[in-house]
mmCIF file of C-alpha atoms in Angstrom:
data_model
loop_
_atom_site.group_PDB
_atom_site.id
_atom_site.type_symbol
_atom_site.label_atom_id
_atom_site.label_comp_id
_atom_site.label_asym_id
_atom_site.label_seq_id
_atom_site.Cartn_x
_atom_site.Cartn_y
_atom_site.Cartn_z
ATOM 1 C CA MET A 1 212.512 -78.528 -26.022
ATOM 2 C CA SER A 2 214.872 -77.206 -23.369
ATOM 3 C CA VAL A 3 218.000 -75.325 -24.529
ATOM 4 C CA LYS A 4 221.015 -75.550 -22.281
ATOM 5 C CA LYS A 5 223.657 -72.939 -21.584
ATOM 6 C CA GLY A 6 225.896 -74.296 -24.320
ATOM 7 C CA PHE A 7 223.177 -74.121 -26.961
ATOM 8 C CA SER A 8 224.967 -73.874 -30.326
ATOM 9 C CA LEU A 9 224.233 -71.642 -33.292
ATOM 10 C CA LYS A 10 224.069 -74.770 -35.412
ATOM 11 C CA LYS A 11 221.238 -76.128 -33.280
ATOM 12 C CA LEU A 12 219.529 -72.745 -33.214
ATOM 13 C CA ALA A 13 219.694 -72.529 -36.990
ATOM 14 C CA GLY A 14 218.146 -75.981 -37.060
ATOM 15 C CA VAL A 15 215.175 -74.683 -35.089
ATOM 16 C CA ALA A 16 214.662 -71.917 -37.667
ATOM 17 C CA ALA A 17 214.958 -74.407 -40.520
ATOM 18 C CA ILE A 18 212.229 -76.539 -38.974
ATOM 19 C CA ALA A 19 210.043 -73.447 -38.632
ATOM 20 C CA ALA A 20 210.610 -72.400 -42.239
ATOM 21 C CA ALA A 21 209.642 -75.885 -43.377
ATOM 22 C CA GLY A 22 206.260 -75.353 -41.752
ATOM 23 C CA LEU A 23 206.570 -77.981 -39.022
ATOM 24 C CA VAL A 24 204.604 -77.255 -35.874
ATOM 25 C CA LEU A 25 206.823 -76.208 -32.995
ATOM 26 C CA SER A 26 203.803 -76.214 -30.735
ATOM 27 C CA ALA A 27 203.939 -79.986 -30.759
ATOM 28 C CA CYS A 28 206.944 -79.623 -28.442
ATOM 29 C CA SER A 29 206.417 -79.683 -24.723
ATOM 30 C CA GLY A 30 204.756 -76.388 -23.868
ATOM 31 C CA PRO A 31 203.477 -74.376 -20.930
ATOM 32 C CA THR A 32 200.129 -74.634 -19.265
ATOM 33 C CA ALA A 33 197.592 -72.019 -20.311
ATOM 34 C CA ASP A 34 197.989 -68.552 -18.817
ATOM 35 C CA ASN A 35 194.704 -66.698 -18.318
ATOM 36 C CA SER A 36 196.283 -63.295 -17.705
ATOM 37 C CA ASN A 37 196.836 -60.788 -20.502
ATOM 38 C CA ASN A 38 197.476 -57.135 -19.749
ATOM 39 C CA SER A 39 200.018 -54.372 -20.161
ATOM 40 C CA SER A 40 202.188 -55.336 -17.194
ATOM 41 C CA PRO A 41 205.291 -57.324 -18.165
ATOM 42 C CA SER A 42 205.749 -61.009 -17.629
ATOM 43 C CA SER A 43 209.355 -62.139 -17.521
ATOM 44 C CA ALA A 44 210.820 -65.334 -18.903
ATOM 45 C CA THR A 45 214.426 -64.327 -18.201
ATOM 46 C CA VAL A 46 216.973 -67.122 -17.790
ATOM 47 C CA ALA A 47 220.625 -66.970 -16.724
ATOM 48 C CA ALA A 48 222.914 -65.217 -19.198
ATOM 49 C CA PRO A 49 224.483 -67.493 -21.815
ATOM 50 C CA ASN A 50 227.553 -65.267 -22.101
ATOM 51 C CA ALA A 51 229.371 -62.449 -20.360
ATOM 52 C CA SER A 52 227.440 -59.723 -22.178
ATOM 53 C CA GLY A 53 224.193 -60.867 -20.588
ATOM 54 C CA PRO A 54 221.077 -62.368 -22.123
ATOM 55 C CA LEU A 55 219.222 -60.919 -25.062
ATOM 56 C CA LYS A 56 216.237 -58.879 -23.876
ATOM 57 C CA VAL A 57 213.122 -58.886 -26.053
ATOM 58 C CA ALA A 58 209.949 -56.843 -25.616
ATOM 59 C CA VAL A 59 206.763 -58.262 -27.134
ATOM 60 C CA VAL A 60 204.144 -55.530 -27.695
ATOM 61 C CA THR A 61 200.767 -56.634 -29.046
ATOM 62 C CA HIS A 62 197.320 -55.146 -29.565
ATOM 63 C CA GLY A 63 195.646 -57.951 -27.608
ATOM 64 C CA SER A 64 192.682 -57.040 -25.440
ATOM 65 C CA ALA A 65 192.722 -58.015 -21.771
ATOM 66 C CA GLY A 66 191.482 -61.573 -21.269
ATOM 67 C CA ASP A 67 191.636 -62.507 -24.973
ATOM 68 C CA ALA A 68 192.435 -66.220 -25.074
ATOM 69 C CA PHE A 69 194.103 -65.867 -28.486
ATOM 70 C CA TRP A 70 196.784 -63.527 -27.162
ATOM 71 C CA ASN A 71 197.336 -65.643 -24.055
ATOM 72 C CA VAL A 72 198.600 -68.365 -26.412
ATOM 73 C CA VAL A 73 200.903 -65.890 -28.203
ATOM 74 C CA LYS A 74 202.252 -64.880 -24.802
ATOM 75 C CA ASN A 75 202.767 -68.528 -23.850
ATOM 76 C CA GLY A 76 204.791 -69.088 -27.014
ATOM 77 C CA ALA A 77 207.014 -66.056 -26.471
ATOM 78 C CA GLU A 78 207.684 -66.937 -22.852
ATOM 79 C CA GLN A 79 208.460 -70.565 -23.658
ATOM 80 C CA ALA A 80 210.927 -69.463 -26.327
ATOM 81 C CA GLY A 81 212.575 -67.200 -23.757
ATOM 82 C CA LYS A 82 213.014 -70.137 -21.389
ATOM 83 C CA ASP A 83 214.241 -72.461 -24.129
ATOM 84 C CA LEU A 84 216.736 -70.001 -25.630
ATOM 85 C CA ASN A 85 218.030 -68.080 -22.601
ATOM 86 C CA VAL A 86 216.314 -64.874 -23.730
ATOM 87 C CA GLY A 87 214.665 -62.334 -21.448
ATOM 88 C CA VAL A 88 211.069 -61.824 -22.649
ATOM 89 C CA ASP A 89 208.712 -59.109 -21.410
ATOM 90 C CA TYR A 90 205.173 -59.165 -22.769
ATOM 91 C CA PHE A 91 202.963 -56.054 -23.008
ATOM 92 C CA ALA A 92 199.533 -55.596 -24.585
ATOM 93 C CA ASP A 93 197.135 -52.738 -25.201
ATOM 94 C CA GLY A 94 194.243 -52.635 -27.656
ATOM 95 C CA ASP A 95 194.494 -48.867 -28.106
ATOM 96 C CA PRO A 96 196.910 -48.063 -30.993
ATOM 97 C CA GLY A 97 198.216 -44.909 -29.298
ATOM 98 C CA ASN A 98 198.946 -46.787 -26.088
ATOM 99 C CA GLN A 99 200.582 -49.594 -28.037
ATOM 100 C CA ALA A 100 202.867 -47.057 -29.745
ATOM 101 C CA ARG A 101 203.843 -45.678 -26.330
ATOM 102 C CA LEU A 102 204.697 -49.174 -25.120
ATOM 103 C CA ILE A 103 207.011 -49.540 -28.122
ATOM 104 C CA ASP A 104 208.579 -46.141 -27.350
ATOM 105 C CA ASN A 105 209.160 -47.211 -23.746
ATOM 106 C CA ALA A 106 210.866 -50.413 -24.871
ATOM 107 C CA VAL A 107 213.133 -48.401 -27.180
ATOM 108 C CA ALA A 108 213.992 -46.016 -24.348
ATOM 109 C CA GLN A 109 214.966 -49.023 -22.219
ATOM 110 C CA LYS A 110 217.285 -50.180 -25.032
ATOM 111 C CA VAL A 111 215.884 -53.657 -25.434
ATOM 112 C CA GLY A 112 217.795 -56.014 -27.693
ATOM 113 C CA GLY A 113 214.820 -56.853 -29.899
ATOM 114 C CA LEU A 114 211.165 -56.029 -30.465
ATOM 115 C CA VAL A 115 208.196 -58.159 -31.476
ATOM 116 C CA VAL A 116 205.174 -56.087 -32.538
ATOM 117 C CA SER A 117 201.704 -56.903 -33.844
ATOM 118 C CA MET A 118 200.412 -54.293 -36.300
ATOM 119 C CA ALA A 119 196.617 -54.215 -36.364
ATOM 120 C CA ASN A 120 196.872 -50.476 -37.062
ATOM 121 C CA PRO A 121 200.164 -50.025 -38.948
ATOM 122 C CA GLN A 122 199.926 -46.262 -39.483
ATOM 123 C CA ALA A 123 199.581 -45.613 -35.765
ATOM 124 C CA LEU A 124 202.735 -47.631 -35.059
ATOM 125 C CA GLN A 125 204.887 -46.591 -38.022
ATOM 126 C CA THR A 126 206.886 -43.845 -36.329
ATOM 127 C CA SER A 127 207.524 -45.888 -33.191
ATOM 128 C CA ILE A 128 208.677 -48.941 -35.150
ATOM 129 C CA GLN A 129 210.896 -46.904 -37.445
ATOM 130 C CA ASN A 130 212.433 -45.155 -34.421
ATOM 131 C CA ALA A 131 213.255 -48.569 -32.981
ATOM 132 C CA VAL A 132 214.963 -49.558 -36.242
ATOM 133 C CA LYS A 133 216.904 -46.259 -36.299
ATOM 134 C CA ALA A 134 218.060 -47.021 -32.755
ATOM 135 C CA GLY A 135 219.557 -50.300 -33.975
ATOM 136 C CA ILE A 136 216.868 -52.520 -32.440
ATOM 137 C CA PRO A 137 215.800 -55.382 -34.729
ATOM 138 C CA VAL A 138 212.037 -55.715 -35.090
ATOM 139 C CA VAL A 139 209.940 -58.743 -36.011
ATOM 140 C CA THR A 140 206.286 -58.036 -36.747
ATOM 141 C CA ILE A 141 203.589 -60.598 -36.105
ATOM 142 C CA ASN A 142 199.954 -61.373 -36.794
ATOM 143 C CA SER A 143 198.725 -58.254 -38.646
ATOM 144 C CA GLY A 144 200.142 -55.708 -41.063
ATOM 145 C CA GLU A 145 202.358 -57.990 -43.141
ATOM 146 C CA ASP A 146 202.183 -55.596 -46.116
ATOM 147 C CA PHE A 147 203.926 -52.884 -44.076
ATOM 148 C CA SER A 148 206.505 -54.992 -42.250
ATOM 149 C CA ALA A 149 209.472 -54.651 -44.628
ATOM 150 C CA GLN A 150 208.515 -51.052 -45.407
ATOM 151 C CA PHE A 151 208.838 -50.128 -41.730
ATOM 152 C CA GLY A 152 212.224 -51.851 -41.484
ATOM 153 C CA ALA A 153 211.337 -55.114 -39.733
ATOM 154 C CA ILE A 154 213.645 -58.072 -40.368
ATOM 155 C CA ALA A 155 210.736 -60.545 -40.665
ATOM 156 C CA HIS A 156 206.985 -60.986 -40.338
ATOM 157 C CA VAL A 157 205.369 -64.046 -38.737
ATOM 158 C CA GLY A 158 201.668 -64.731 -39.241
ATOM 159 C CA GLN A 159 199.048 -65.825 -41.717
ATOM 160 C CA SER A 160 197.911 -63.979 -44.819
ATOM 161 C CA GLU A 161 194.534 -62.683 -43.674
ATOM 162 C CA GLY A 162 193.139 -62.287 -47.175
ATOM 163 C CA LEU A 163 194.043 -65.849 -48.131
ATOM 164 C CA ALA A 164 192.600 -67.146 -44.873
ATOM 165 C CA GLY A 165 189.350 -65.321 -45.576
ATOM 166 C CA GLN A 166 189.252 -66.810 -49.057
ATOM 167 C CA GLY A 167 189.672 -70.267 -47.585
ATOM 168 C CA ALA A 168 186.814 -69.672 -45.159
ATOM 169 C CA GLY A 169 184.564 -68.478 -47.958
ATOM 170 C CA GLN A 170 185.388 -71.521 -50.077
ATOM 171 C CA ARG A 171 184.560 -73.916 -47.251
ATOM 172 C CA LEU A 172 181.275 -72.220 -46.404
ATOM 173 C CA LYS A 173 180.227 -72.190 -50.058
ATOM 174 C CA ALA A 174 181.111 -75.880 -50.365
ATOM 175 C CA ALA A 175 178.890 -76.502 -47.326
ATOM 176 C CA GLY A 176 175.967 -75.117 -49.306
ATOM 177 C CA LYS A 177 175.690 -71.735 -47.598
ATOM 178 C CA THR A 178 174.370 -68.799 -49.624
ATOM 179 C CA LYS A 179 174.454 -65.666 -47.423
ATOM 180 C CA LEU A 180 177.215 -64.876 -44.922
ATOM 181 C CA LEU A 181 177.450 -62.477 -41.986
ATOM 182 C CA CYS A 182 181.089 -61.586 -41.216
ATOM 183 C CA VAL A 183 181.494 -60.172 -37.695
ATOM 184 C CA ILE A 184 184.274 -57.605 -37.143
ATOM 185 C CA HIS A 185 185.053 -57.134 -33.453
ATOM 186 C CA GLU A 186 187.900 -54.546 -33.465
ATOM 187 C CA ALA A 187 187.373 -51.239 -35.240
ATOM 188 C CA GLY A 188 190.409 -50.167 -37.269
ATOM 189 C CA ASN A 189 192.011 -53.631 -37.315
ATOM 190 C CA ILE A 190 193.271 -53.974 -40.892
ATOM 191 C CA GLY A 191 193.540 -57.757 -40.668
ATOM 192 C CA GLN A 192 189.865 -58.252 -39.841
ATOM 193 C CA ASN A 193 188.732 -56.271 -42.849
ATOM 194 C CA GLN A 194 191.096 -58.348 -44.995
ATOM 195 C CA ARG A 195 189.484 -61.547 -43.696
ATOM 196 C CA CYS A 196 185.967 -60.421 -44.598
ATOM 197 C CA ASP A 197 187.131 -59.089 -47.985
ATOM 198 C CA GLY A 198 188.805 -62.429 -48.699
ATOM 199 C CA ALA A 199 185.598 -64.289 -47.836
ATOM 200 C CA LYS A 200 183.674 -62.064 -50.265
ATOM 201 C CA GLN A 201 186.025 -63.032 -53.094
ATOM 202 C CA THR A 202 185.257 -66.733 -52.832
ATOM 203 C CA PHE A 203 181.826 -66.858 -51.201
ATOM 204 C CA GLY A 204 179.783 -64.118 -52.855
ATOM 205 C CA SER A 205 177.070 -62.489 -50.741
ATOM 206 C CA VAL A 206 178.712 -61.218 -47.545
ATOM 207 C CA THR A 207 177.426 -58.629 -45.058
ATOM 208 C CA THR A 208 179.702 -57.250 -42.355
ATOM 209 C CA LEU A 209 178.667 -56.403 -38.798
ATOM 210 C CA GLN A 210 180.731 -54.305 -36.360
ATOM 211 C CA VAL A 211 180.697 -55.330 -32.688
ATOM 212 C CA ASP A 212 182.931 -54.615 -29.696
ATOM 213 C CA ILE A 213 184.804 -57.596 -28.260
ATOM 214 C CA SER A 214 185.128 -55.808 -24.916
ATOM 215 C CA ASN A 215 181.307 -55.828 -24.589
ATOM 216 C CA PRO A 216 180.377 -59.462 -25.270
ATOM 217 C CA THR A 217 176.747 -59.123 -24.169
ATOM 218 C CA ASP A 218 176.171 -56.318 -26.644
ATOM 219 C CA ALA A 219 178.054 -58.255 -29.341
ATOM 220 C CA GLN A 220 175.711 -61.194 -28.878
ATOM 221 C CA ALA A 221 172.677 -58.905 -29.026
ATOM 222 C CA ARG A 222 173.897 -57.292 -32.255
ATOM 223 C CA ILE A 223 174.495 -60.647 -33.935
ATOM 224 C CA ARG A 224 171.072 -61.848 -32.807
ATOM 225 C CA GLY A 225 169.474 -58.689 -34.188
ATOM 226 C CA ALA A 226 171.203 -59.103 -37.556
ATOM 227 C CA LEU A 227 169.989 -62.700 -37.848
ATOM 228 C CA GLN A 228 166.448 -61.785 -36.854
ATOM 229 C CA SER A 229 166.291 -58.926 -39.349
ATOM 230 C CA ASP A 230 167.534 -61.096 -42.236
ATOM 231 C CA PRO A 231 166.425 -64.734 -41.943
ATOM 232 C CA SER A 232 168.144 -65.523 -45.257
ATOM 233 C CA ILE A 233 171.558 -65.403 -43.528
ATOM 234 C CA ASP A 234 172.611 -69.034 -43.217
ATOM 235 C CA ALA A 235 176.251 -68.635 -42.128
ATOM 236 C CA VAL A 236 178.147 -66.496 -39.624
ATOM 237 C CA LEU A 237 181.913 -66.048 -39.774
ATOM 238 C CA ALA A 238 183.386 -64.917 -36.458
ATOM 239 C CA LEU A 239 186.927 -63.562 -36.472
ATOM 240 C CA ASN A 240 187.694 -64.533 -32.885
ATOM 241 C CA SER A 241 186.998 -67.609 -30.793
ATOM 242 C CA GLN A 242 185.234 -65.686 -28.017
ATOM 243 C CA VAL A 243 182.989 -63.924 -30.519
ATOM 244 C CA ALA A 244 182.223 -67.335 -32.025
ATOM 245 C CA ALA A 245 180.704 -68.510 -28.748
ATOM 246 C CA ARG A 246 178.496 -65.417 -28.724
ATOM 247 C CA ALA A 247 177.486 -66.053 -32.324
ATOM 248 C CA VAL A 248 176.414 -69.619 -31.515
ATOM 249 C CA ALA A 249 174.281 -68.349 -28.627
ATOM 250 C CA ALA A 250 172.832 -65.545 -30.774
ATOM 251 C CA ALA A 251 171.794 -67.956 -33.528
ATOM 252 C CA LYS A 252 169.946 -70.104 -30.991
ATOM 253 C CA GLU A 253 168.198 -67.082 -29.488
ATOM 254 C CA ALA A 254 167.150 -65.890 -32.946
ATOM 255 C CA SER A 255 165.941 -69.385 -33.953
ATOM 256 C CA SER A 256 168.196 -68.908 -36.979
ATOM 257 C CA LYS A 257 169.292 -71.612 -39.386
ATOM 258 C CA ALA A 258 172.718 -69.931 -39.642
ATOM 259 C CA GLN A 259 175.738 -72.082 -38.860
ATOM 260 C CA VAL A 260 178.876 -70.580 -37.348
ATOM 261 C CA ALA A 261 182.501 -70.835 -38.448
ATOM 262 C CA THR A 262 185.346 -68.969 -36.803
ATOM 263 C CA PHE A 263 188.926 -67.899 -36.819
ATOM 264 C CA ASP A 264 191.045 -69.212 -33.933
ATOM 265 C CA LEU A 265 190.654 -71.828 -31.245
ATOM 266 C CA ASN A 266 189.856 -71.982 -27.560
ATOM 267 C CA ALA A 267 188.273 -74.595 -25.294
ATOM 268 C CA ASP A 268 184.729 -73.474 -26.170
ATOM 269 C CA VAL A 269 185.422 -73.732 -29.898
ATOM 270 C CA VAL A 270 186.892 -77.212 -29.458
ATOM 271 C CA THR A 271 183.705 -78.327 -27.691
ATOM 272 C CA ALA A 272 181.488 -76.608 -30.274
ATOM 273 C CA ILE A 273 183.269 -78.308 -33.197
ATOM 274 C CA LYS A 274 182.804 -81.660 -31.490
ATOM 275 C CA ASP A 275 179.070 -81.112 -30.934
ATOM 276 C CA GLY A 276 178.521 -79.597 -34.394
ATOM 277 C CA SER A 277 177.519 -76.072 -33.381
ATOM 278 C CA ILE A 278 180.651 -74.701 -35.093
ATOM 279 C CA LEU A 279 181.509 -76.023 -38.559
ATOM 280 C CA PHE A 280 185.231 -75.316 -38.478
ATOM 281 C CA ALA A 281 187.925 -73.055 -37.056
ATOM 282 C CA ILE A 282 190.716 -71.379 -38.999
ATOM 283 C CA ASP A 283 193.853 -71.997 -36.976
ATOM 284 C CA GLN A 284 196.744 -69.579 -37.480
ATOM 285 C CA GLN A 285 198.836 -71.369 -34.830
ATOM 286 C CA GLN A 286 199.437 -68.237 -32.795
ATOM 287 C CA TYR A 287 201.780 -70.062 -30.426
ATOM 288 C CA GLU A 288 204.273 -69.916 -33.298
ATOM 289 C CA GLN A 289 203.651 -66.178 -33.627
ATOM 290 C CA GLY A 290 204.992 -65.815 -30.095
ATOM 291 C CA TYR A 291 207.718 -68.444 -30.241
ATOM 292 C CA LEU A 292 209.323 -67.994 -33.653
ATOM 293 C CA PRO A 293 210.155 -64.253 -33.423
ATOM 294 C CA VAL A 294 212.254 -64.896 -30.323
ATOM 295 C CA VAL A 295 214.164 -67.583 -32.246
ATOM 296 C CA PHE A 296 214.667 -65.222 -35.187
ATOM 297 C CA LEU A 297 215.863 -62.343 -33.008
ATOM 298 C CA LYS A 298 218.390 -64.561 -31.224
ATOM 299 C CA LEU A 299 219.717 -65.834 -34.546
ATOM 300 C CA TYR A 300 219.930 -62.277 -35.861
ATOM 301 C CA LYS A 301 221.760 -60.941 -32.797
ATOM 302 C CA GLU A 302 224.191 -63.856 -32.515
ATOM 303 C CA ASN A 303 224.778 -64.780 -36.156
ATOM 304 C CA GLY A 304 223.318 -62.039 -38.379
ATOM 305 C CA ASN A 305 220.710 -64.431 -39.779
ATOM 306 C CA THR A 306 217.437 -63.368 -41.354
ATOM 307 C CA ILE A 307 214.571 -65.499 -42.582
ATOM 308 C CA GLY A 308 211.786 -65.198 -45.133
ATOM 309 C CA GLY A 309 213.658 -63.345 -47.870
ATOM 310 C CA GLY A 310 211.326 -60.371 -47.446
ATOM 311 C CA LYS A 311 208.235 -62.604 -47.480
ATOM 312 C CA PRO A 312 206.075 -63.464 -44.452
ATOM 313 C CA VAL A 313 206.728 -66.647 -42.522
ATOM 314 C CA GLN A 314 203.270 -68.214 -42.695
ATOM 315 C CA THR A 315 201.791 -69.877 -39.601
ATOM 316 C CA GLY A 316 198.426 -70.521 -41.249
ATOM 317 C CA PRO A 317 195.767 -70.872 -42.298
ATOM 318 C CA GLY A 318 195.036 -74.370 -41.139
ATOM 319 C CA PHE A 319 191.517 -75.716 -40.745
ATOM 320 C CA VAL A 320 190.243 -77.597 -37.724
ATOM 321 C CA ASP A 321 186.964 -79.517 -37.994
ATOM 322 C CA LYS A 322 185.515 -82.826 -36.853
ATOM 323 C CA THR A 323 188.120 -84.754 -38.853
ATOM 324 C CA ASN A 324 191.087 -83.508 -36.807
ATOM 325 C CA ILE A 325 189.687 -81.903 -33.658
ATOM 326 C CA ASP A 326 190.671 -84.856 -31.449
ATOM 327 C CA THR A 327 194.323 -84.372 -32.448
ATOM 328 C CA VAL A 328 194.338 -80.621 -31.831
ATOM 329 C CA ALA A 329 192.190 -80.502 -28.670
ATOM 330 C CA PRO A 330 194.900 -81.487 -26.149
ATOM 331 C CA TYR A 331 197.197 -78.717 -27.407
ATOM 332 C CA ALA A 332 194.415 -76.149 -27.131
ATOM 333 C CA GLN A 333 193.751 -77.351 -23.598
ATOM 334 C CA ARG A 334 197.340 -76.731 -22.488
ATOM 335 C CA GLY A 335 197.527 -73.298 -24.117
ATOM 336 C CA THR A 336 199.730 -73.970 -27.135
ATOM 337 C CA ARG A 337 197.035 -73.990 -29.889
#
């Protein structure tokens, strides 16, 4: 979906209309998967479309280093930069204080737009509001949708975490499960608590377990211990694709009857859905969470457009299981799902 130098506002508005209609932009030709994810910038700058120079956008997320989920977000943002002649720099830090400082640095550099994930909204509030006061449009993504408009963002792109959790609970209950372990892997991440709370609303008996995604061996041991101590647990809901792989291994080690479901996709989850060791994955199409904000910021800067009417632009939840995994798998392989 290459955009040439003469890319028109009419065509750009068409891209946004497609997005608002819920069509999957990730079905367009996309990048190969990028396995890097850290706080150093990656540039997708293309030649300036006009004399004033290209729009510069900083993407600042709470992604942990090596997290496959955030690699796909990064791929989406960078591809949008290439397609739309926008300079995109991607930064990530899982510590809320460090993430706030990255936002402050982007404001000091007078970027033309900001894309921010808000796993810990309170820690980022001042930095985001300072960006808005400086005249920098902000689009929030992924987490913290309830605070987006309050902080002054022009749009939020993501899935409703509570609704996604409810959907997971409904599916697990329909599968005949009676006791669920919901594994939270990032302390203080508001979205993860919303997922588990949503599952409780539709499933019933839910226990939460806190693990640390940066220590996968310990995470696996903690899940195994929880399953061994309560053999009545017959379902595990992971909130991350990498944690899901650990949950599958833990259930085997514990000789547990528990079946695993997860949020998000990666190559391991694709394989596990095919072989039946994971029931389903909740796909929030995070490629769109990287791509669409760059589209929205370009439209806003060049034509004063906004989208969503104060409501989130939903990228999920979608459900991937054995019925549609063969369709989705090639996109996951190339780093766009």
